[in-house]
Amino acid sequence: MARFPETSSSSRERARQSVTLQDIAAHAGVSRSTVSLVLRDSPLVADATRTRVQASIKALGYVYNRGAAALRASRTFTLGVVVYDIANPFFGAMVAGIDSVLHRENYVSFLANSEDSPERQQRFLERMREQRVDGLLLCPAEGTDPALLTQLVDWNMPCVQVLRHIGTPPFDYASTDFELGVRQAVDHLVTLGHRRIVFLGGDARHSATQARHRGYHEAMRAHSLDDVHRVIRGAVTRRAGFDAVQHLMQESPRPTAVICHNDLMALGVMLGLQRLGLVPGEDCAVVGTDDIEEAALSMPALTSVATHPYAIGEEAARLAMRRIANPDGAREQVVLTPRLQVRHSCAPIPTPEKTSYRRYPHATLDA
Amino acid sequence: MARFPETSSSSRERARQSVTLQDIAAHAGVSRSTVSLVLRDSPLVADATRTRVQASIKALGYVYNRGAAALRASRTFTLGVVVYDIANPFFGAMVAGIDSVLHRENYVSFLANSEDSPERQQRFLERMREQRVDGLLLCPAEGTDPALLTQLVDWNMPCVQVLRHIGTPPFDYASTDFELGVRQAVDHLVTLGHRRIVFLGGDARHSATQARHRGYHEAMRAHSLDDVHRVIRGAVTRRAGFDAVQHLMQESPRPTAVICHNDLMALGVMLGLQRLGLVPGEDCAVVGTDDIEEAALSMPALTSVATHPYAIGEEAARLAMRRIANPDGAREQVVLTPRLQVRHSCAPIPTPEKTSYRRYPHATLDA
DNA sequence: CCTCGTTTTTGGATTGATCCAAATCTGTTG
DNA sequence: CAACAGATTTGGATCAATCCAAAAACGAGG
């Protein structure tokens, strides 16, 4: 692979060896240091020199060696990003948001999919330390030991938690107010006349699930519906939604509305209702969370709490940039406000004098 | 940040400076070189020495410095991955497949979302060169200059193209046989009695679109349906599918089936049919491509050409590993065979003596 | 022309690992 | 016990940048 040096190790003579600062310096008639300053856009160098050096860089086809730079400098302009399920479209959108910000900032990111395994996550984080990334964006895997946070502090590694969080404040965090989101959903349903409202999903002990449950309980209490409040724990997949609703609808009196941990579940619930010969939205109102693209497409179109994954990704990345620029600044929590996207999956409870006026909502792609 | 050196630069004295190979060597009573060999799992070191060194590594809390290693060694155990739309669930699944293989191989990857911009892609690739990644997984952005391939050869940078390809063989490539997939779809529809089959979508000039069109044309010709063959070019979004079918259904005679460039389009088409008061599958058969998770959920469940994104990701990553291990080996093309996943969105054309026996298919999550 | 304060430029030290040829340590064997 | 092969270990050179204190160049004012 590496060619045997022909006679001497004179930098001029090496065949296709890589071009270094030294070579540029010789070509432009300046010192290594000056070239280095030009590469880093330092204001110290005179314009004429800068132009000349840049010409030499282009002429010799120089390639900056980030490894060498990293060895001496404190920053690497790299970041580590950990999500637990990249196949979930929610995270796809979030990563797109992260990427857009990092691109503007000349940063580049390592991505890992922890599959909700703390061990796998830990291994990746250690690798990131070896790579000397400037910081981390972390959606902590289910069951992550809160001690991880102090470990990262020991490592002197900036970390922005995203969506979920472990440990206790202060820490950097970017997410959506899931609690508020669920409250909005309950309020909406109550306004439509619903009372027997079930919250579906969320086995996990992590913060994002807890916040949803808290929002549900509080909203139900605020409407004096403590007696009918009901949380069904379990997985948060399409299949789980499909199955859960089968059981739910056999009860009597049966719920008139379900709020789901995420949209995938909600879509599963709607399918489950159809399987039972029921009309989603009419026979049982359904609200999802996230407002993924598919929500607008379902029949009927799904009412969902929009959590704006792309924006969360952007905010998280921006917060990381701030923290890297100012490592000792006060920790920040950027919590976006969700918005209830009302579509057609929640009909009002028919009152005696008012019959269901619309048997099937219109198909639409709007909103 | 970096503390002022108190008296001497003796490595023992520096306060919280990082632990280096030198320190480990001193602690374990061996040389730097030996420690380095232990770190790289070399078979050269004696077991007793290895054990002793590993103990020292643990005792001193040593952190491997990948930047320093990269400076001297030829491999970095990093890879660059470029996709053009990470928010698309197809790519999410693909990236998950890539990640699973890389994790096993002790590799870590940079991810970029090109948003189908060749400029953005180029910038990322140059950055990857600076990072000295061992190789690339590239889903080339629409409109990428085929000269990029020779550029990468000049750079001496292994590159596996994924899904789409530019340039002419030989090159490394991992994908699915889109041509065959469309042929399967046409065959299926023809078997059900369809003749006026339209292919929908694909404005782009890249290989994946061309392969689909080729498959369509050839299958139609094979069934002597040249006279009715019809490709409608355009975007490949939900919206595009929704809009296109509105126009299509106003024609007379109207098509009895549409094959879509991807599932998102197909779902849009089904929604468009509903908007027109038509029953998807009955009044017009619909076939998608990709078989994303949502396909099984739609009403009716979408028949789709499964392209196995996770498997493509795995194959692409494995191919990259092979290429890195053997840079001069023969280029490989790993082309997976798609499978037509038949569900309920394609009813047979009713023959005079046989009326439509089922007005609405069953909701199901199966398959 | 000399001084003084900026603005630019510079060379040597440093960063932390790997490479590689040579040295050293084993254990056989004649 | 010397010779030798094989298994281990080693030190110096090297990779390609940044840091930093000091030198050089420059321009203005006396």
Short mmCIF file of N, CA and C in Angstrom, two decimals, chain B residues 39-109:
data_model
loop_
_atom_site.label_atom_id
_atom_site.label_comp_id
_atom_site.label_asym_id
_atom_site.label_seq_id
_atom_site.Cartn_x
_atom_site.Cartn_y
_atom_site.Cartn_z
N LEU B 39 -3.62 -2.78 22.99
CA LEU B 39 -4.82 -2.05 22.63
C LEU B 39 -5.42 -2.54 21.32
N ARG B 40 -4.52 -2.96 20.44
CA ARG B 40 -5.01 -3.39 19.13
C ARG B 40 -5.21 -4.90 19.07
N ASP B 41 -5.22 -5.54 20.21
CA ASP B 41 -5.47 -6.98 20.28
C ASP B 41 -4.51 -7.78 19.44
N SER B 42 -3.26 -7.37 19.45
CA SER B 42 -2.28 -8.09 18.64
C SER B 42 -1.97 -9.45 19.27
N PRO B 43 -1.82 -10.48 18.46
CA PRO B 43 -1.49 -11.81 18.98
C PRO B 43 -0.02 -11.89 19.41
N LEU B 44 0.72 -10.85 19.19
CA LEU B 44 2.15 -10.88 19.49
C LEU B 44 2.46 -10.87 20.98
N VAL B 45 1.60 -10.22 21.77
CA VAL B 45 1.95 -10.08 23.18
C VAL B 45 1.62 -11.33 24.00
N ALA B 46 2.47 -11.59 24.96
CA ALA B 46 2.25 -12.75 25.82
C ALA B 46 1.05 -12.50 26.72
N ASP B 47 0.36 -13.57 27.07
CA ASP B 47 -0.87 -13.44 27.85
C ASP B 47 -0.65 -12.71 29.18
N ALA B 48 0.46 -13.08 29.85
CA ALA B 48 0.72 -12.48 31.16
C ALA B 48 0.87 -10.96 31.01
N THR B 49 1.64 -10.55 30.00
CA THR B 49 1.85 -9.13 29.76
C THR B 49 0.52 -8.44 29.46
N ARG B 50 -0.23 -9.07 28.58
CA ARG B 50 -1.52 -8.49 28.19
C ARG B 50 -2.38 -8.21 29.42
N THR B 51 -2.47 -9.19 30.28
CA THR B 51 -3.29 -9.05 31.47
C THR B 51 -2.81 -7.87 32.33
N ARG B 52 -1.50 -7.81 32.52
CA ARG B 52 -0.93 -6.76 33.34
C ARG B 52 -1.23 -5.38 32.75
N VAL B 53 -1.03 -5.28 31.45
CA VAL B 53 -1.26 -4.00 30.78
C VAL B 53 -2.73 -3.60 30.88
N GLN B 54 -3.60 -4.58 30.66
CA GLN B 54 -5.03 -4.25 30.72
C GLN B 54 -5.42 -3.76 32.10
N ALA B 55 -4.77 -4.33 33.11
CA ALA B 55 -5.06 -3.87 34.48
C ALA B 55 -4.64 -2.40 34.63
N SER B 56 -3.48 -2.08 34.11
CA SER B 56 -3.00 -0.70 34.21
C SER B 56 -3.93 0.26 33.46
N ILE B 57 -4.38 -0.19 32.30
CA ILE B 57 -5.29 0.64 31.51
C ILE B 57 -6.52 0.98 32.33
N LYS B 58 -7.06 -0.03 32.97
CA LYS B 58 -8.25 0.17 33.79
C LYS B 58 -7.92 1.06 34.99
N ALA B 59 -6.78 0.76 35.61
CA ALA B 59 -6.43 1.48 36.84
C ALA B 59 -6.25 2.97 36.60
N LEU B 60 -5.66 3.32 35.50
CA LEU B 60 -5.38 4.74 35.24
C LEU B 60 -6.52 5.45 34.51
N GLY B 61 -7.56 4.70 34.12
CA GLY B 61 -8.67 5.32 33.41
C GLY B 61 -8.26 5.87 32.06
N TYR B 62 -7.52 5.07 31.37
CA TYR B 62 -7.01 5.49 30.07
C TYR B 62 -8.12 5.61 29.02
N VAL B 63 -8.02 6.63 28.18
CA VAL B 63 -8.94 6.77 27.05
C VAL B 63 -8.14 6.79 25.75
N TYR B 64 -8.46 5.86 24.90
CA TYR B 64 -7.79 5.74 23.61
C TYR B 64 -8.03 7.01 22.80
N ASN B 65 -6.99 7.51 22.19
CA ASN B 65 -7.13 8.72 21.38
C ASN B 65 -7.15 8.37 19.90
N ARG B 66 -8.36 8.34 19.35
CA ARG B 66 -8.51 7.90 17.96
C ARG B 66 -7.88 8.89 16.98
N GLY B 67 -7.85 10.15 17.36
CA GLY B 67 -7.24 11.14 16.48
C GLY B 67 -5.77 10.85 16.30
N ALA B 68 -5.11 10.59 17.40
CA ALA B 68 -3.68 10.30 17.34
C ALA B 68 -3.42 9.02 16.55
N ALA B 69 -4.26 8.03 16.80
CA ALA B 69 -4.09 6.76 16.09
C ALA B 69 -4.27 6.97 14.59
N ALA B 70 -5.29 7.75 14.25
CA ALA B 70 -5.60 7.96 12.84
C ALA B 70 -4.44 8.64 12.11
N LEU B 71 -3.72 9.45 12.85
CA LEU B 71 -2.62 10.20 12.24
C LEU B 71 -1.57 9.26 11.66
N ARG B 72 -1.37 8.18 12.35
CA ARG B 72 -0.30 7.27 11.96
C ARG B 72 -0.82 6.05 11.18
N ALA B 73 -1.96 5.54 11.60
CA ALA B 73 -2.47 4.31 11.02
C ALA B 73 -3.23 4.59 9.72
N SER B 74 -3.50 3.51 9.01
CA SER B 74 -4.19 3.69 7.73
C SER B 74 -5.71 3.65 7.88
N ARG B 75 -6.19 3.00 8.93
CA ARG B 75 -7.64 2.90 9.10
C ARG B 75 -8.13 3.75 10.25
N THR B 76 -9.36 4.21 10.15
CA THR B 76 -9.93 5.02 11.22
C THR B 76 -11.16 4.33 11.85
N PHE B 77 -11.61 3.26 11.24
CA PHE B 77 -12.83 2.58 11.71
C PHE B 77 -14.03 3.53 11.76
N THR B 78 -14.04 4.40 10.77
CA THR B 78 -15.21 5.27 10.61
C THR B 78 -15.66 5.20 9.15
N LEU B 79 -16.93 5.50 8.94
CA LEU B 79 -17.52 5.43 7.61
C LEU B 79 -18.40 6.65 7.43
N GLY B 80 -18.57 7.08 6.19
CA GLY B 80 -19.51 8.16 5.91
C GLY B 80 -20.75 7.60 5.23
N VAL B 81 -21.91 8.04 5.66
CA VAL B 81 -23.16 7.58 5.05
C VAL B 81 -23.95 8.78 4.56
N VAL B 82 -24.34 8.74 3.30
CA VAL B 82 -25.11 9.84 2.74
C VAL B 82 -26.45 9.34 2.23
N VAL B 83 -27.52 9.89 2.74
CA VAL B 83 -28.85 9.60 2.18
C VAL B 83 -29.45 10.93 1.73
N TYR B 84 -30.53 10.87 0.97
CA TYR B 84 -31.08 12.14 0.50
C TYR B 84 -32.35 12.54 1.22
N ASP B 85 -32.91 11.62 2.02
CA ASP B 85 -34.11 12.02 2.78
C ASP B 85 -34.30 11.14 4.00
N ILE B 86 -33.60 11.49 5.05
CA ILE B 86 -33.63 10.66 6.25
C ILE B 86 -35.01 10.66 6.91
N ALA B 87 -35.85 11.65 6.59
CA ALA B 87 -37.19 11.68 7.19
C ALA B 87 -38.10 10.61 6.58
N ASN B 88 -37.73 10.12 5.42
CA ASN B 88 -38.48 9.05 4.78
C ASN B 88 -38.24 7.74 5.55
N PRO B 89 -39.34 7.10 6.01
CA PRO B 89 -39.17 5.90 6.83
C PRO B 89 -38.37 4.80 6.14
N PHE B 90 -38.39 4.80 4.83
CA PHE B 90 -37.59 3.83 4.10
C PHE B 90 -36.12 3.96 4.48
N PHE B 91 -35.63 5.18 4.52
CA PHE B 91 -34.23 5.41 4.85
C PHE B 91 -33.95 5.16 6.32
N GLY B 92 -34.94 5.45 7.14
CA GLY B 92 -34.77 5.15 8.55
C GLY B 92 -34.46 3.68 8.74
N ALA B 93 -35.25 2.83 8.09
CA ALA B 93 -35.04 1.39 8.20
C ALA B 93 -33.69 1.01 7.62
N MET B 94 -33.33 1.63 6.52
CA MET B 94 -32.06 1.31 5.88
C MET B 94 -30.89 1.66 6.79
N VAL B 95 -30.95 2.83 7.38
CA VAL B 95 -29.89 3.26 8.29
C VAL B 95 -29.80 2.33 9.49
N ALA B 96 -30.94 1.85 9.95
CA ALA B 96 -30.93 0.90 11.07
C ALA B 96 -30.18 -0.36 10.66
N GLY B 97 -30.39 -0.82 9.45
CA GLY B 97 -29.68 -1.99 8.95
C GLY B 97 -28.18 -1.75 8.87
N ILE B 98 -27.81 -0.59 8.37
CA ILE B 98 -26.39 -0.22 8.29
C ILE B 98 -25.79 -0.22 9.68
N ASP B 99 -26.48 0.44 10.59
CA ASP B 99 -25.97 0.59 11.95
C ASP B 99 -25.75 -0.77 12.62
N SER B 100 -26.64 -1.70 12.37
CA SER B 100 -26.52 -3.00 13.04
C SER B 100 -25.24 -3.70 12.61
N VAL B 101 -24.92 -3.62 11.33
CA VAL B 101 -23.68 -4.27 10.86
C VAL B 101 -22.45 -3.53 11.37
N LEU B 102 -22.45 -2.22 11.26
CA LEU B 102 -21.28 -1.45 11.67
C LEU B 102 -20.99 -1.64 13.15
N HIS B 103 -22.05 -1.73 13.94
CA HIS B 103 -21.87 -1.93 15.37
C HIS B 103 -21.10 -3.22 15.63
N ARG B 104 -21.48 -4.27 14.93
CA ARG B 104 -20.78 -5.55 15.09
C ARG B 104 -19.31 -5.45 14.68
N GLU B 105 -19.02 -4.60 13.72
CA GLU B 105 -17.68 -4.51 13.17
C GLU B 105 -16.82 -3.45 13.86
N ASN B 106 -17.35 -2.89 14.94
CA ASN B 106 -16.61 -1.85 15.65
C ASN B 106 -16.42 -0.60 14.83
N TYR B 107 -17.30 -0.40 13.91
CA TYR B 107 -17.26 0.81 13.10
C TYR B 107 -18.29 1.80 13.64
N VAL B 108 -18.09 3.02 13.27
CA VAL B 108 -18.98 4.09 13.69
C VAL B 108 -19.15 4.96 12.45
N SER B 109 -20.33 5.58 12.28
CA SER B 109 -20.55 6.27 11.01
C SER B 109 -21.04 7.70 11.16
#
